Amino acid sequence: MQTLTCLFLPTYPDTPDPKIAANAVAVASQLGAVLDAAVIDVNIPDVSNALSTLLLDLPAKIREAETASRSRGKALLDAVATEAVQHKVTLTTQELKAAPGLMGELAATEGRYFDLCMAGWARDSEALQSVAEEVVFSSGRPTLLLPDSEKVGDLEHVVVAWDGSRVAARAVADATPFLERAKQISIVSVVDEKVLPRQDSAERLALGLKARGFHAKAESILAGQDPIGVVLQRHAKKIGGQLLVMGAYGHSRLRDIVLGGATEGVFSDLRMPVLMSH
């Protein structure tokens, strides 16, 4: 059975880095998956009146913004298509439209038809971050966050952030396609952030993965005073991890986001590919 993946690229108010699209294609290639790339162009409701039309020419400005958004979307789809041909990835595309505040909700709804969602992240892009948050919490699908700052290579070393919780267990299950292809799996528990269900929690998971034929090892780390999401990413990169797997704590209703500590640390400072499950 072939895995179906999707990538969401909002095109307003600015353009996502094409590197995000290239990274999504690279991931789909490693999974042997079909990729559906969807650009989300802006559809701005015309709320102008006679005075605003006269003084600001608001309808013309709306048309200009929508035209620029569509142009960026087409350029992104062309970039994805080029990457897909090079990596021999089966590609489908969509051009969606949504009001500025509803792009994330639309992406989350569309994401429910796929096995894995992918969303880009950039420090200076509120649009990318809001879409990523909404997809993580509302799509019901595992979501791979892709940074725009670096090229995603082979995801051969998977690091699992483990605290024995329901969402962490869900994340491990959702990460199965990546675990099956990994050469190394590291189970990492932060022991000074909260009370864990058992002292050997990470070791217990590692034993279970070994029984399934995976190459897994466990270790414990300390967070100290640093944000837990940053600590996990920093440690993952230190040990050569190429993908971090973790549960997403919190909830989202449109833009009303309430996040757990580790989740907030990742959303505010994404440093590597992170697979999140809620």
XYZ file of C-alpha atoms in Angstrom:
278
model
C 0.000 0.000 0.000
C 1.437 3.347 -1.036
C 1.652 6.161 1.478
C -0.169 9.392 0.615
C 1.508 12.580 1.813
C 0.558 16.227 1.464
C 2.321 19.564 1.698
C 0.622 22.892 2.415
C 2.149 26.170 1.219
C 0.335 29.423 2.068
C 1.179 32.158 -0.431
C 0.053 35.217 1.531
C 1.352 37.609 2.667
C 4.745 36.309 1.531
C 6.313 33.364 -0.301
C 7.584 30.244 1.492
C 11.182 29.337 0.719
C 11.272 26.823 -2.173
C 13.632 24.786 0.019
C 10.554 23.662 1.987
C 9.064 22.162 -1.165
C 12.372 20.477 -1.992
C 12.507 18.992 1.506
C 8.968 17.655 1.210
C 9.803 15.957 -2.081
C 12.930 14.446 -0.503
C 10.863 12.997 2.348
C 8.244 11.604 -0.029
C 11.034 10.012 -2.058
C 12.483 8.293 1.021
C 9.054 6.925 1.948
C 8.253 5.864 -1.604
C 5.137 7.999 -1.218
C 2.831 10.007 -3.428
C 3.002 13.736 -2.701
C 0.099 16.140 -3.046
C 1.355 19.737 -3.026
C -1.298 22.327 -2.230
C -0.725 26.055 -2.422
C -3.207 28.125 -0.458
C -3.811 31.420 -2.222
C -5.511 34.285 -0.482
C -9.156 35.154 -1.066
C -9.821 38.531 0.542
C -13.482 39.441 1.111
C -14.373 42.800 -0.414
C -15.707 44.870 2.481
C -15.136 48.223 0.826
C -17.719 50.984 0.777
C -18.014 54.053 -1.401
C -15.699 56.150 0.775
C -12.922 53.518 1.018
C -13.182 52.909 -2.722
C -12.791 56.617 -3.392
C -9.948 57.292 -0.938
C -8.007 54.017 -0.901
C -9.102 52.184 -4.048
C -9.517 49.125 -1.817
C -10.961 46.769 -4.482
C -7.869 47.355 -6.648
C -5.538 46.635 -3.719
C -7.421 43.413 -2.999
C -7.144 42.323 -6.624
C -3.435 43.140 -6.565
C -2.832 41.069 -3.416
C -4.784 38.101 -4.774
C -2.977 38.231 -8.119
C 0.418 38.302 -6.387
C -0.622 35.377 -4.189
C -1.681 33.283 -7.197
C 1.554 34.125 -8.993
C 3.608 32.957 -6.001
C 1.527 29.793 -5.824
C 2.122 28.889 -9.449
C 5.856 29.467 -9.040
C 5.912 27.188 -5.994
C 4.039 24.430 -7.821
C 6.504 24.687 -10.694
C 9.367 24.319 -8.219
C 7.732 21.270 -6.604
C 7.140 19.689 -10.018
C 10.789 20.132 -10.959
C 11.935 18.504 -7.706
C 9.442 15.669 -8.094
C 10.735 14.811 -11.562
C 14.323 14.764 -10.307
C 13.444 12.462 -7.389
C 10.969 10.361 -9.390
C 8.154 11.164 -6.963
C 4.541 10.863 -8.104
C 3.050 14.327 -7.675
C -0.442 15.771 -7.634
C -1.172 19.446 -7.048
C -3.959 21.674 -5.798
C -4.595 25.412 -5.830
C -6.778 26.238 -2.844
C -8.170 29.577 -1.701
C -8.938 30.888 1.766
C -9.326 34.127 3.670
C -6.134 35.206 5.471
C -7.284 33.949 8.865
C -8.656 30.638 7.591
C -5.716 29.157 5.702
C -4.754 26.872 8.561
C -8.288 25.591 9.019
C -8.529 24.761 5.306
C -5.168 22.963 5.388
C -6.191 20.902 8.421
C -9.442 19.863 6.744
C -7.662 18.833 3.550
C -4.982 16.999 5.495
C -7.459 14.448 6.812
C -7.443 12.671 3.451
C -3.742 11.756 3.666
C -1.493 9.511 5.754
C 1.091 12.177 6.529
C 0.899 15.951 6.420
C 3.915 18.166 5.872
C 4.112 21.849 6.676
C 6.917 24.356 6.370
C 8.196 26.576 9.146
C 10.150 29.819 9.049
C 11.066 32.080 11.933
C 9.770 35.208 10.215
C 6.609 33.746 8.638
C 3.474 33.965 10.754
C 1.453 32.409 7.921
C 3.610 29.260 7.805
C 3.626 28.919 11.578
C -0.143 29.307 11.936
C -0.830 26.759 9.184
C 1.600 24.296 10.785
C -0.021 24.693 14.205
C -3.524 24.207 12.846
C -2.562 21.114 10.844
C -0.840 19.534 13.864
C -3.796 20.024 16.172
C -6.805 19.792 13.870
C -6.006 17.449 10.986
C -5.972 14.246 13.034
C -2.894 13.173 11.056
C 0.789 13.073 11.957
C 2.481 16.232 10.753
C 6.099 16.648 9.725
C 7.386 20.175 10.312
C 10.056 21.162 7.803
C 12.440 24.051 8.516
C 13.341 26.413 5.721
C 16.879 26.820 7.037
C 18.514 23.585 5.948
C 18.324 20.728 3.491
C 16.692 17.529 4.730
C 18.984 14.598 4.084
C 18.432 10.897 4.652
C 16.390 10.418 7.827
C 18.410 7.434 9.010
C 18.756 8.378 12.689
C 15.372 8.920 14.357
C 15.210 10.422 17.852
C 12.033 9.772 19.847
C 11.123 12.146 22.689
C 9.509 9.805 25.202
C 7.639 10.537 28.431
C 5.307 7.544 28.505
C 2.228 9.635 27.679
C -0.641 8.881 25.310
C 0.476 11.461 22.768
C 4.051 10.150 22.846
C 2.788 6.617 22.197
C 0.657 7.923 19.341
C 3.712 9.660 17.896
C 5.765 6.452 17.984
C 3.018 4.560 16.176
C 2.639 7.320 13.577
C 6.404 7.322 13.033
C 6.439 3.650 11.975
C 7.235 4.383 8.285
C 10.302 6.338 9.405
C 11.316 3.827 12.080
C 11.182 0.988 9.567
C 13.702 2.798 7.367
C 15.955 4.042 10.171
C 19.393 2.612 10.815
C 19.424 3.986 14.348
C 16.684 4.924 16.832
C 17.387 6.868 20.030
C 14.763 7.013 22.773
C 15.301 10.160 24.847
C 13.577 10.979 28.127
C 13.986 14.296 29.939
C 14.058 13.319 33.604
C 13.942 16.709 35.333
C 11.003 18.267 33.496
C 8.090 16.273 34.938
C 7.349 13.022 36.735
C 7.631 10.044 34.388
C 5.365 6.978 34.769
C 8.397 4.796 35.557
C 12.119 5.391 35.935
C 13.042 3.013 33.135
C 10.393 4.358 30.754
C 12.803 4.972 27.868
C 14.492 1.602 28.350
C 11.092 -0.117 28.306
C 10.208 1.430 24.957
C 13.624 0.584 23.534
C 13.157 -3.061 24.527
C 9.768 -3.118 22.824
C 11.214 -1.677 19.634
C 14.102 -4.148 19.707
C 11.598 -6.985 20.009
C 10.068 -5.723 16.765
C 13.430 -5.811 15.029
C 14.415 -2.136 15.351
C 17.876 -0.932 16.388
C 16.952 1.193 19.402
C 18.741 2.503 22.464
C 17.594 4.611 25.396
C 19.104 7.550 27.236
C 18.081 10.170 29.764
C 18.939 13.861 29.652
C 18.445 16.945 31.829
C 16.718 20.104 30.643
C 17.943 22.447 33.346
C 16.536 25.923 32.831
C 16.340 25.759 29.037
C 13.065 25.379 27.084
C 12.328 21.675 26.751
C 11.613 21.865 23.011
C 14.978 23.494 22.389
C 16.735 20.963 24.654
C 15.275 18.024 22.750
C 16.235 19.417 19.353
C 19.698 20.417 20.527
C 20.373 16.971 21.952
C 18.968 15.248 18.875
C 21.331 17.179 16.631
C 24.247 16.591 19.038
C 23.902 12.816 18.724
C 23.468 12.984 14.953
C 19.687 12.714 14.854
C 18.034 13.666 11.585
C 14.385 13.451 12.656
C 12.776 14.177 16.018
C 9.515 12.387 16.857
C 7.316 13.745 19.638
C 3.772 14.101 20.841
C 2.102 17.500 20.547
C 0.567 18.810 23.738
C -2.086 21.485 23.555
C -5.094 22.396 21.474
C -5.999 24.763 18.695
C -9.190 26.481 17.657
C -8.399 28.581 14.624
C -5.649 30.897 15.947
C -6.358 30.334 19.673
C -3.331 28.160 20.429
C -2.550 26.762 23.870
C 0.637 24.713 23.833
C 2.540 22.457 26.175
C 6.132 23.352 27.035
C 7.966 21.048 24.635
C 5.498 21.781 21.837
C 5.825 25.525 22.305
C 9.609 25.253 22.202
C 9.466 23.494 18.836
C 6.917 25.859 17.293
C 8.851 28.918 18.416
C 12.288 27.654 17.376
C 12.264 24.784 14.861
C 15.823 23.588 14.263
C 15.331 20.262 12.474
C 12.584 18.109 10.928
C 10.089 17.227 13.687
C 7.279 14.716 13.355
C 4.407 15.644 15.665
C 1.271 13.726 16.602
C -1.577 15.070 18.681
